[in-house]
Coordinates of C-alpha atoms in Angstrom, one line a residue:
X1 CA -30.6 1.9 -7.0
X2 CA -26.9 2.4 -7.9
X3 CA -24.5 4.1 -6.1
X4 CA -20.9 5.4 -6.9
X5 CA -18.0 6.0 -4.8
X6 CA -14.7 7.9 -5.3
X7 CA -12.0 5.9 -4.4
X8 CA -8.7 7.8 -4.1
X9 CA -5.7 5.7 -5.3
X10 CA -2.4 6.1 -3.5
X11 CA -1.7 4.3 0.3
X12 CA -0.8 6.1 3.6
X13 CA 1.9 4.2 5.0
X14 CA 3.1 4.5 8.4
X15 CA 6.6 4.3 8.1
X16 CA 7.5 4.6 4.6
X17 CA 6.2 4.0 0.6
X18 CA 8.2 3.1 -1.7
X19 CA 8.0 4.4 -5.5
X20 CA 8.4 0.1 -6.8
X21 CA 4.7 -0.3 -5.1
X22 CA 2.9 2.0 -7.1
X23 CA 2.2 -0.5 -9.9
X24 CA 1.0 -3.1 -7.1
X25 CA -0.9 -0.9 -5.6
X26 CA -3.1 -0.1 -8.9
X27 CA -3.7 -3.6 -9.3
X28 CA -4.9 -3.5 -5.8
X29 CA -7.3 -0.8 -6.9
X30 CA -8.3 -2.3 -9.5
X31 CA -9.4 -6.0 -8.0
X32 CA -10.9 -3.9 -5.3
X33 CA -13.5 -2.1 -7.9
X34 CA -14.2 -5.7 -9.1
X35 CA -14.9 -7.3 -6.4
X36 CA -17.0 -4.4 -5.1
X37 CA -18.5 -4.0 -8.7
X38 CA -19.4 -7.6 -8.6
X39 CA -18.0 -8.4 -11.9
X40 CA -16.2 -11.9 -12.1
X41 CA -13.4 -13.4 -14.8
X42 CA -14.8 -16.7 -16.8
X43 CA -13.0 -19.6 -17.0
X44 CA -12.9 -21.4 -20.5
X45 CA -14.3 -24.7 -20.6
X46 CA -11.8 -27.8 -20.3
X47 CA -11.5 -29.2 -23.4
X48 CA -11.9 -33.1 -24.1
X49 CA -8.5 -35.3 -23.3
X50 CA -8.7 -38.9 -24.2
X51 CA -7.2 -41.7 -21.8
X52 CA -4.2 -41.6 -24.3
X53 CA -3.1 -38.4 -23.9
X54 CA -3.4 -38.0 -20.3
X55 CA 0.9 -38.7 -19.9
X56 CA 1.7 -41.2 -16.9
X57 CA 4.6 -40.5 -14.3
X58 CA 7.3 -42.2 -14.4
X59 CA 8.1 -44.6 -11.1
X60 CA 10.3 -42.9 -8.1
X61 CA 12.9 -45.7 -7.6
X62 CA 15.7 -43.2 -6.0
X63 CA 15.7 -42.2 -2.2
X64 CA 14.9 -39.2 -1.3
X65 CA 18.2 -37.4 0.1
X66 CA 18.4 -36.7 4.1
X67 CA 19.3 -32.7 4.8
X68 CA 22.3 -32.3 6.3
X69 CA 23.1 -30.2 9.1
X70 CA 24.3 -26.6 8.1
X71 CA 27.6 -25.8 9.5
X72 CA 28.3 -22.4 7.6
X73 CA 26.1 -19.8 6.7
X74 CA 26.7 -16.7 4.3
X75 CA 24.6 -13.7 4.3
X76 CA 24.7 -10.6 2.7
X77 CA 25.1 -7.4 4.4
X78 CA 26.3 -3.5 4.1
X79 CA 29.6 -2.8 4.9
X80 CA 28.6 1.3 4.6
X81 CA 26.3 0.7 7.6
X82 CA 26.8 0.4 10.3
X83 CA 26.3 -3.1 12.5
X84 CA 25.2 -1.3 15.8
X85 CA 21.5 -2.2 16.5
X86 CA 21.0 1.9 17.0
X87 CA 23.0 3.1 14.0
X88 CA 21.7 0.8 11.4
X89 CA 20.2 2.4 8.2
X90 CA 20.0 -0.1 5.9
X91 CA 17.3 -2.8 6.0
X92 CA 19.9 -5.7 5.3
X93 CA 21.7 -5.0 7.8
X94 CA 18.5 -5.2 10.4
X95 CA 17.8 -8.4 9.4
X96 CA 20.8 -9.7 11.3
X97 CA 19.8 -8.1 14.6
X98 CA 18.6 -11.4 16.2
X99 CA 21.7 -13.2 15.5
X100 CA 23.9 -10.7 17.4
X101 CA 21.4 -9.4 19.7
X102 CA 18.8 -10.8 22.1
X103 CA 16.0 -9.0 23.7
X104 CA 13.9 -9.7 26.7
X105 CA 11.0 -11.2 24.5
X106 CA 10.6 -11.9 20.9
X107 CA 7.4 -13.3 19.2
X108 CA 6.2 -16.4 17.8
X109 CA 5.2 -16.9 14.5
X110 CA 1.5 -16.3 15.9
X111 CA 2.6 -13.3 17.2
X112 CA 2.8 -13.9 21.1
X113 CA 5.5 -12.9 23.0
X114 CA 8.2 -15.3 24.4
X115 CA 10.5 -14.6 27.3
X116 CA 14.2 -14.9 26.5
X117 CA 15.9 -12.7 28.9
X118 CA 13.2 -11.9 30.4
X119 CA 12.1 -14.9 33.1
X120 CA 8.9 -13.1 33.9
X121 CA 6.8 -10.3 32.6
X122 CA 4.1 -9.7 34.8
X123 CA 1.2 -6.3 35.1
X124 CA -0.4 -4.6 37.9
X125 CA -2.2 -1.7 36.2
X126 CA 0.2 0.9 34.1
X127 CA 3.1 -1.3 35.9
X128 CA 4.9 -4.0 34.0
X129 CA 7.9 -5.9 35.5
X130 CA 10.2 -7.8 34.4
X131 CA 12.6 -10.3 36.1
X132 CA 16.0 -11.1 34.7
X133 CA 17.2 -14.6 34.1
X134 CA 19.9 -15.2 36.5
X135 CA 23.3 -15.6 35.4
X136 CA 23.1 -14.3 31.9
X137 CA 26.5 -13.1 30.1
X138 CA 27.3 -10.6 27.8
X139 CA 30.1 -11.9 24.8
X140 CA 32.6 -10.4 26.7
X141 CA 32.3 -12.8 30.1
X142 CA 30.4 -9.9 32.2
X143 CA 27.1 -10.6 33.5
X144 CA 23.6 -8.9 32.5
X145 CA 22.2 -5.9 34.8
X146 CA 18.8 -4.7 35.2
X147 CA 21.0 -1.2 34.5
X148 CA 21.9 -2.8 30.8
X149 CA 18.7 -2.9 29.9
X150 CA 17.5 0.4 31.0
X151 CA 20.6 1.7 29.3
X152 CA 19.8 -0.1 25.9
X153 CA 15.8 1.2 26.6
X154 CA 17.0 4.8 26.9
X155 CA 19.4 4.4 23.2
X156 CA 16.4 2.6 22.1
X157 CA 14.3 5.7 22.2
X158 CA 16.7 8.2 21.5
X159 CA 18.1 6.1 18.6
X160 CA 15.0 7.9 16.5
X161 CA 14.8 4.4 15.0
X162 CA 10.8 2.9 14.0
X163 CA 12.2 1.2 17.6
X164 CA 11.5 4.5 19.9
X165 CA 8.0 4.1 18.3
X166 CA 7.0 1.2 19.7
X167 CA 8.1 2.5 22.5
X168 CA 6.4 5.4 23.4
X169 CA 3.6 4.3 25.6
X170 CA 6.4 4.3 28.2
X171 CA 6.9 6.9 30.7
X172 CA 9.1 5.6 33.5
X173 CA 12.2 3.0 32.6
X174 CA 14.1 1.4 36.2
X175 CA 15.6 -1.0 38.3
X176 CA 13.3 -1.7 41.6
X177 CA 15.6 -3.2 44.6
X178 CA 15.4 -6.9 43.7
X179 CA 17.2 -5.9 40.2
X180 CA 13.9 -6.5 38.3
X181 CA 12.8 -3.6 35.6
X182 CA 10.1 -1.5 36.2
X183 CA 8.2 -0.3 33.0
X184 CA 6.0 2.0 34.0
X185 CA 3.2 3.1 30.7
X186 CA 1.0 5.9 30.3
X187 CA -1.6 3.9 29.3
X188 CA -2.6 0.1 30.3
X189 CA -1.2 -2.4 27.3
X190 CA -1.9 -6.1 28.2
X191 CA -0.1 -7.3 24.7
X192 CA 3.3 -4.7 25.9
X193 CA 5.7 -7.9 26.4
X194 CA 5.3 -8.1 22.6
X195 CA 6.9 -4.9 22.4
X196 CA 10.3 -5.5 24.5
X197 CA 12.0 -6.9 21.7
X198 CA 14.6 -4.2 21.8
X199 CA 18.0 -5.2 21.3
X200 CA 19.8 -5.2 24.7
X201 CA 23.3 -4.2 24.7
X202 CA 26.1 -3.7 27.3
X203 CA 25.6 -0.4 29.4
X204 CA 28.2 2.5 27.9
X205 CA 28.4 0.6 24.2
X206 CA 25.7 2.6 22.4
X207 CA 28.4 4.2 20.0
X208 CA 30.6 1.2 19.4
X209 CA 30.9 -0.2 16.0
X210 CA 30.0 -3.8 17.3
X211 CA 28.5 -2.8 21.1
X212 CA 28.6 -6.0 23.3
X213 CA 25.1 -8.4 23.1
X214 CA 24.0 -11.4 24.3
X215 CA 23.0 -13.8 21.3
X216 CA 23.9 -16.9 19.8
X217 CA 26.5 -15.2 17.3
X218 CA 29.5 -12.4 18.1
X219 CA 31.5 -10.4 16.0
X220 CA 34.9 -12.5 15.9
X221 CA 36.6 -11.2 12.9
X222 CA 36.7 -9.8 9.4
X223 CA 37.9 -12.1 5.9
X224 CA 38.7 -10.7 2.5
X225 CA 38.5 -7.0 2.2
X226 CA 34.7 -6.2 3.2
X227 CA 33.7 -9.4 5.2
X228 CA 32.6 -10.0 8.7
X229 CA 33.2 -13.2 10.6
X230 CA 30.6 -14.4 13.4
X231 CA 31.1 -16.9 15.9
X232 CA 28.7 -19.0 18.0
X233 CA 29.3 -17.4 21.0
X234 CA 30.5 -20.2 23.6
X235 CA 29.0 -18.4 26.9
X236 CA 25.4 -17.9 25.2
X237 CA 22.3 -19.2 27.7
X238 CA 20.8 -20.8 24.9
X239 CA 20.8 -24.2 22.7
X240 CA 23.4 -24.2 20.2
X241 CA 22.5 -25.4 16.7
X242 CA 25.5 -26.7 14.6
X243 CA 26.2 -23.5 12.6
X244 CA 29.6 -22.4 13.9
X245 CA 30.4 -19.8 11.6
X246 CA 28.5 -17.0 9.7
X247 CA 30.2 -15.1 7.0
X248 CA 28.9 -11.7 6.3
X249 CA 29.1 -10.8 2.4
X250 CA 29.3 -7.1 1.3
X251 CA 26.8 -6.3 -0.8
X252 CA 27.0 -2.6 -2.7
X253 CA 23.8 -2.7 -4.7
X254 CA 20.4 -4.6 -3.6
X255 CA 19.5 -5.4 -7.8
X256 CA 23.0 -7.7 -7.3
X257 CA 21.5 -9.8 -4.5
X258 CA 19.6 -12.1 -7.0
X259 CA 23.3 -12.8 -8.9
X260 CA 25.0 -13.4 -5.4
X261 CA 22.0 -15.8 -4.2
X262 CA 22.3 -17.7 -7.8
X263 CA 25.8 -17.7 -8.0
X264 CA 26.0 -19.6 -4.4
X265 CA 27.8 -16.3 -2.8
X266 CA 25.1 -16.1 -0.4
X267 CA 22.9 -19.0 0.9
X268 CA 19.2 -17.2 1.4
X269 CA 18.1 -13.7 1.2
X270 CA 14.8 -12.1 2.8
X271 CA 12.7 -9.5 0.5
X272 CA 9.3 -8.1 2.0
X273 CA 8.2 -7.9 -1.8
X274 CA 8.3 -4.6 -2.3
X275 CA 10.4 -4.3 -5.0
X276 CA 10.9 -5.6 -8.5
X277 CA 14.1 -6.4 -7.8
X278 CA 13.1 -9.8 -5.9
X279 CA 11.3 -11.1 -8.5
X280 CA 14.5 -13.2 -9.7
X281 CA 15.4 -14.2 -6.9
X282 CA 15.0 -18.2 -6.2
X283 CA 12.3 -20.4 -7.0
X284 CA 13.0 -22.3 -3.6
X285 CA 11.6 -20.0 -0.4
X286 CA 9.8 -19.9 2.6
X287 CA 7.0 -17.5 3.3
X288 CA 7.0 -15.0 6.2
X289 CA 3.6 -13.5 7.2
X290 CA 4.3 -9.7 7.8
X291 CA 2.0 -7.4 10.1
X292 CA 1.4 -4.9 7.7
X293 CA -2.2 -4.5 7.0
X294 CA -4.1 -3.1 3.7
X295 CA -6.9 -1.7 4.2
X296 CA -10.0 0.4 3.3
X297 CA -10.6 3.2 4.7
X298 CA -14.0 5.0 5.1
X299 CA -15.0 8.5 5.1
X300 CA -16.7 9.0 8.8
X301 CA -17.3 12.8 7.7
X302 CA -20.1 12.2 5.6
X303 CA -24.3 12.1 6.2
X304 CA -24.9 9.5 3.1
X305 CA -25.2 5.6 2.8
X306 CA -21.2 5.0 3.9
X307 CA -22.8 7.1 7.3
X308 CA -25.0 4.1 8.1
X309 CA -23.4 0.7 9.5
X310 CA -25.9 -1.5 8.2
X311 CA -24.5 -0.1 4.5
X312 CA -21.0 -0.6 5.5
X313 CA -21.5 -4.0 6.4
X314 CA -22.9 -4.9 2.8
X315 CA -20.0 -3.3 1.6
X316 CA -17.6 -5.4 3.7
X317 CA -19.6 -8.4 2.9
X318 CA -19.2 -7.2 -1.0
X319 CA -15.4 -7.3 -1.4
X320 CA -13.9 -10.5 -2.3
X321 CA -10.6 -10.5 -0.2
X322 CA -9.6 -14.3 -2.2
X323 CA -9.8 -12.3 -5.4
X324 CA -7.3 -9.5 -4.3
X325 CA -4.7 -11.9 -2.5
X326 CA -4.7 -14.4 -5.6
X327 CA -4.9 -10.5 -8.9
X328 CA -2.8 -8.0 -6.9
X329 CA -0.6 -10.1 -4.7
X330 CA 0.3 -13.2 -6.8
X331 CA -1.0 -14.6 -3.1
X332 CA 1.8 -13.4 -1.4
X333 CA -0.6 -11.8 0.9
X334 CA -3.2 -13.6 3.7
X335 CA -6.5 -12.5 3.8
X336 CA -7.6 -10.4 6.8
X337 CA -10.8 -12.1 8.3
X338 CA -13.2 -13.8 6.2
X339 CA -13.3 -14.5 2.5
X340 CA -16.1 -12.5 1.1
X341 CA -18.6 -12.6 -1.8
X342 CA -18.3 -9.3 -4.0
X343 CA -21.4 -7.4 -4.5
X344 CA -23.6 -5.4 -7.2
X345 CA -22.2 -1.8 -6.7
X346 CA -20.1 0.3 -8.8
X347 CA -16.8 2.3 -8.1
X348 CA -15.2 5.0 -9.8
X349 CA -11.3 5.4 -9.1
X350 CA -10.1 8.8 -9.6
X351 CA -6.3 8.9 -10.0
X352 CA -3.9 11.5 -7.9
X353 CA 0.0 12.2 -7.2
X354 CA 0.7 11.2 -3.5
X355 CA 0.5 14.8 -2.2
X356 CA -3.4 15.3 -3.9
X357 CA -3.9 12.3 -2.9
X358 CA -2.7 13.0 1.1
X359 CA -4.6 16.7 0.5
X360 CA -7.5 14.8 -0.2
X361 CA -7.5 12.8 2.7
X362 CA -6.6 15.4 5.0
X363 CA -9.6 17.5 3.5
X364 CA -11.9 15.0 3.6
X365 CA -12.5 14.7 0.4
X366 CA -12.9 11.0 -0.2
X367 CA -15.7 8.3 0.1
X368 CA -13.1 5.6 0.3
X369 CA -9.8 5.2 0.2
X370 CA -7.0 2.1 -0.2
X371 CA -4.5 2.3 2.6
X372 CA -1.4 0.3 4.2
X373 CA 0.1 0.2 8.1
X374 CA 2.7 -1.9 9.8
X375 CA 1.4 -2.7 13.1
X376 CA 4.0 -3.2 16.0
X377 CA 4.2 -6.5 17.2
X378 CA 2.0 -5.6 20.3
X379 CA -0.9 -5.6 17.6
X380 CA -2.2 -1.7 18.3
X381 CA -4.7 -0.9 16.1
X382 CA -5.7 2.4 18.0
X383 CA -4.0 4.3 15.0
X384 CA -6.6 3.1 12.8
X385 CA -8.9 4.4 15.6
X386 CA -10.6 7.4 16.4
X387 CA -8.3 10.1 17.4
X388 CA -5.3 8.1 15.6
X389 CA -2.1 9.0 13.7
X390 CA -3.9 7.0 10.9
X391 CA -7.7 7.5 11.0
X392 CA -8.3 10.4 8.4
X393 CA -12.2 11.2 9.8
X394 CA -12.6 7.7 10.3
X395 CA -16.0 7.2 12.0
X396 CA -16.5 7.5 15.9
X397 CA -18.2 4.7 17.9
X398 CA -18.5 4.8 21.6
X399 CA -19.0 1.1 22.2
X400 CA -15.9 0.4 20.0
X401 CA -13.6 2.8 21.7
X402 CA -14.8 1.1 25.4
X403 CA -14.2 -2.2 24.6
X404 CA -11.1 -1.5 22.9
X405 CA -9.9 0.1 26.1
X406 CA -11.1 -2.9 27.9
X407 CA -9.0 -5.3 25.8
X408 CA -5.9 -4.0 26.3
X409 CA -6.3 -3.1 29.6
X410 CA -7.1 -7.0 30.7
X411 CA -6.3 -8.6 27.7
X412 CA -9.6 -10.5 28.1
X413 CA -12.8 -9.5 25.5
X414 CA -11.3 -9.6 22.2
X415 CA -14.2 -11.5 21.1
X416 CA -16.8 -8.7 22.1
X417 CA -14.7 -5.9 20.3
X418 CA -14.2 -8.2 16.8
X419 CA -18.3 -8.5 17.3
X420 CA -18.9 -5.0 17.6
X421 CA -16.5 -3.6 15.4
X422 CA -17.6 -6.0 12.4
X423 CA -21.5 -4.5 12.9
X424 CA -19.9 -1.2 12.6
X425 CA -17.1 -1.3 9.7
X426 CA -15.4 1.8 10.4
X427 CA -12.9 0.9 8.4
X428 CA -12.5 -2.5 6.3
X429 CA -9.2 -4.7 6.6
X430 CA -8.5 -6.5 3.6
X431 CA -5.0 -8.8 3.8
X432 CA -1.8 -8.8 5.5
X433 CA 0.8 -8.8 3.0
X434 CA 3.6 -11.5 3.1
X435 CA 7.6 -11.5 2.5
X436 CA 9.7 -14.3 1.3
X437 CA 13.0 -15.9 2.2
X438 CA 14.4 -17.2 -1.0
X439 CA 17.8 -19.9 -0.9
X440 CA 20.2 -20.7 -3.1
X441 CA 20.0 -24.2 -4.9
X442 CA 23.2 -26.1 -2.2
X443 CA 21.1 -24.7 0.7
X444 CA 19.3 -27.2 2.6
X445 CA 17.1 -26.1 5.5
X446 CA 14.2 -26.4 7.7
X447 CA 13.2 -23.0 7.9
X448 CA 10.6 -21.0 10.2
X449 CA 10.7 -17.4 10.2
X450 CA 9.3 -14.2 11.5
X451 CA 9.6 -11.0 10.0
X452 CA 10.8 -9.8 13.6
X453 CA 13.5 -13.1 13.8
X454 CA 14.4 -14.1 9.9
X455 CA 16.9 -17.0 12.0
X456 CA 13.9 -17.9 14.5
X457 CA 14.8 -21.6 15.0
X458 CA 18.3 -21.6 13.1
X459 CA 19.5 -24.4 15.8
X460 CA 17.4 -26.7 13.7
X461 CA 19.0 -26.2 10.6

């Protein structure tokens, strides 16, 4: 027997979507219905190539050339925005938060938490507490308080930046006696160091223009009519790479970025690929793996076959994830979990605007539907949860929701919830979509970056 689904295009995005992903996101839709349809594209057959055609490469007699270190850097950024962490509006201007501000942790590029101000994070219960390094100094010569950091938590979370978000499992923000900070959080979060990425800044500077930070770069001057020097800051705690200076490039209008890259005005750009504009870019990059989920979400309102597990595991096991990195994301985009084989069922996709489409989901009135979410660097998925800011009747399961709990109360039995939650399939995770740090032809550069830290190990360049 057959059955058919209505699957609602459009995408629920936590913070934002943007019009340019429409076109994407019906690609999507469509490599979803044929993986799940089962249908597969043929290849033609090679065709017969005699030894003599088959051309021969020519010998590589020249050395290959040794990259030199980078000594000058030039970025683009806004000069209509603002460059305080707390002000900023603009995404380009957010990019260059690490190199003027540190925080007490950042994360890897697998996504676990590393202590730079921080010496120590430690847990007992709801209580997390952080020690200080000793001896850290702001730009200015003065030296880091556990009251800076309180201050720069409190204009963190009224900044009503995505920042005071990932925040706002905290209840309680102080300095004990020893100078260490207390977080206290309303609800136990064994991945929270992930999350204190804030940029920390001197206390009383929240409505500077360029508020005092701890980082490897200052703000030591302006050149032209619209630039912005940076220095390496000679007081930072840190190694010190051999890029002294960092020019700051206005840049008006984000379609001129691929010009300024070509042209040599800038040296590298970042584009989450989101846009069309970025498709001009460079042919030279670097990928960065973003935490922004797609996903498939399941109607848990229903009585029929999508009510049973055992039915949404076929249908987890019938999508082909390869196939929609590789037909809706040029494979710019990393598949979830496991690769799987589609299967022999058919879909009909009904198309909406964005507000049917939300009215739909709201209602209820959906088998299925294609959704996006940036998770926070903590990993949360409990808005994709029951009870969530993201579920829309997602299905409730009692054994999911307690070991769920138990994971990110103790961190330990991760392994027991993936287990349980792939018999159940409440909802179906499909790829992690990627961004990409294009440079210009001069640059030269051994490059690891994370979407949190674009400049992760720039002493290496």
């Amino acid at each position: 027997m057959a059955y058919m689904f209505r699957l609602w295009v459009g995408c629920p995005i936590l913070n934002q979507m943007e019009n340019q992903m429409k076109q994407r996101y019906y690609a999507l839709l469509l490599a979803v219905a044929v993986a799940v349809s089962g249908c597969a594209v043929s290849e033609p057959e090679p065709e017969d190539i005699s030894p003599e055609q088959i051309p021969v490469p020519a010998p590589v007699t020249s050395q290959p050339e040794q990259v030199q270190p980078v000594s000058e850097l030039r970025l683009a950024y806004s000069a209509s925005d603002s460059l305080n962490p707390y002000k900023m509006k603009t995404e380009l201007n957010r990019q260059l938060i690490p190199l003027l501000y540190d925080s007490l942790t950042r994360v890897d590029p697998s996504y676990r938490p590393e202590n730079r101000l921080a010496e120590s994070v430690t847990y007992n219960g709801n209580i997390c507490t952080v020690k200080l390094r000793r001896n850290i100094l702001f730009s200015d010569g003065s030296l880091l308080q556990g009251a800076d950091v309180v201050y720069s938590f409190r204009t963190a979370v009224a900044s009503g930046q995505s920042i005071a978000m990932r925040l706002q499992n905290v209840e309680r923000c102080e300095v004990d006696q020893e100078g260490n900070v207390i977080f206290t959080l309303s609800q136990p979060d064994a991945d929270f160091a992930a999350l204190l990425s804030f940029p920390i800044i001197k206390e009383g500077h929240a409505d500077a223009d360029f508020p005092t930070g701890i980082s490897r770069y200052y703000v030591s001057g302006t050149w032209g009519n619209t630039g912005v020097m940076l220095s390496a800051n000679p007081l930072y705690y840190g190694e010190k790479g051999s890029i002294e200076t960092i020019r700051l490039v206005s840049s008006t209008d984000p379609s001129a970025l691929a010009f300024s890259l070509k042209s040599g005005e800038i040296d590298l750009h970042y584009s989450d690929l989101s846009g069309s504009e970025t498709n001009n870019l460079s042919t030279s990059g670097r990928v960065v793996s973003q935490n922004r989920m797609v996903f498939l979400g399941i109607n848990g309102r229903q009585q029929g076959v999508l009510a049973e597990p055992a039915f949404r595991r076929a249908l987890d096991l019938a999508l082909n994830r390869d196939e929609l990195v590789s037909t809706a994301y040029m494979s710019c985009a990393e598949v979830s979990r496991y690769p799987f084989h589609p299967s022999f069922y058919r879909v009909e996709v009904v198309s909406q605007s964005f507000s049917q489409y939300e009215e739909s989901l709201a209602r209820g009135g959906y088998d299925l539907y294609l959704g996006e979410v940036r998770l926070f660097e903590n990993m949360d998925i409990s808005p994709l949860m029951s009870g969530g800011a993201l579920p829309y009747s997602v299905g409730y399961s009692e054994q999911l929701e307690t070991l769920y709990a138990a994971y990110k109360g103790t961190g330990e039995g991760l392994e027991a919830f993936c287990e349980a939650f792939e018999a159940e399939c409440l909802f179906l995770p499909l790829l992690y979509r990627q961004g990409q740090i294009s440079f210009n032809r001069e640059f030269q550069a051994e490059m690891i970056a994370t979407e949190q830290d674009l400049f992760y190990n720039i002493v290496e360049w």
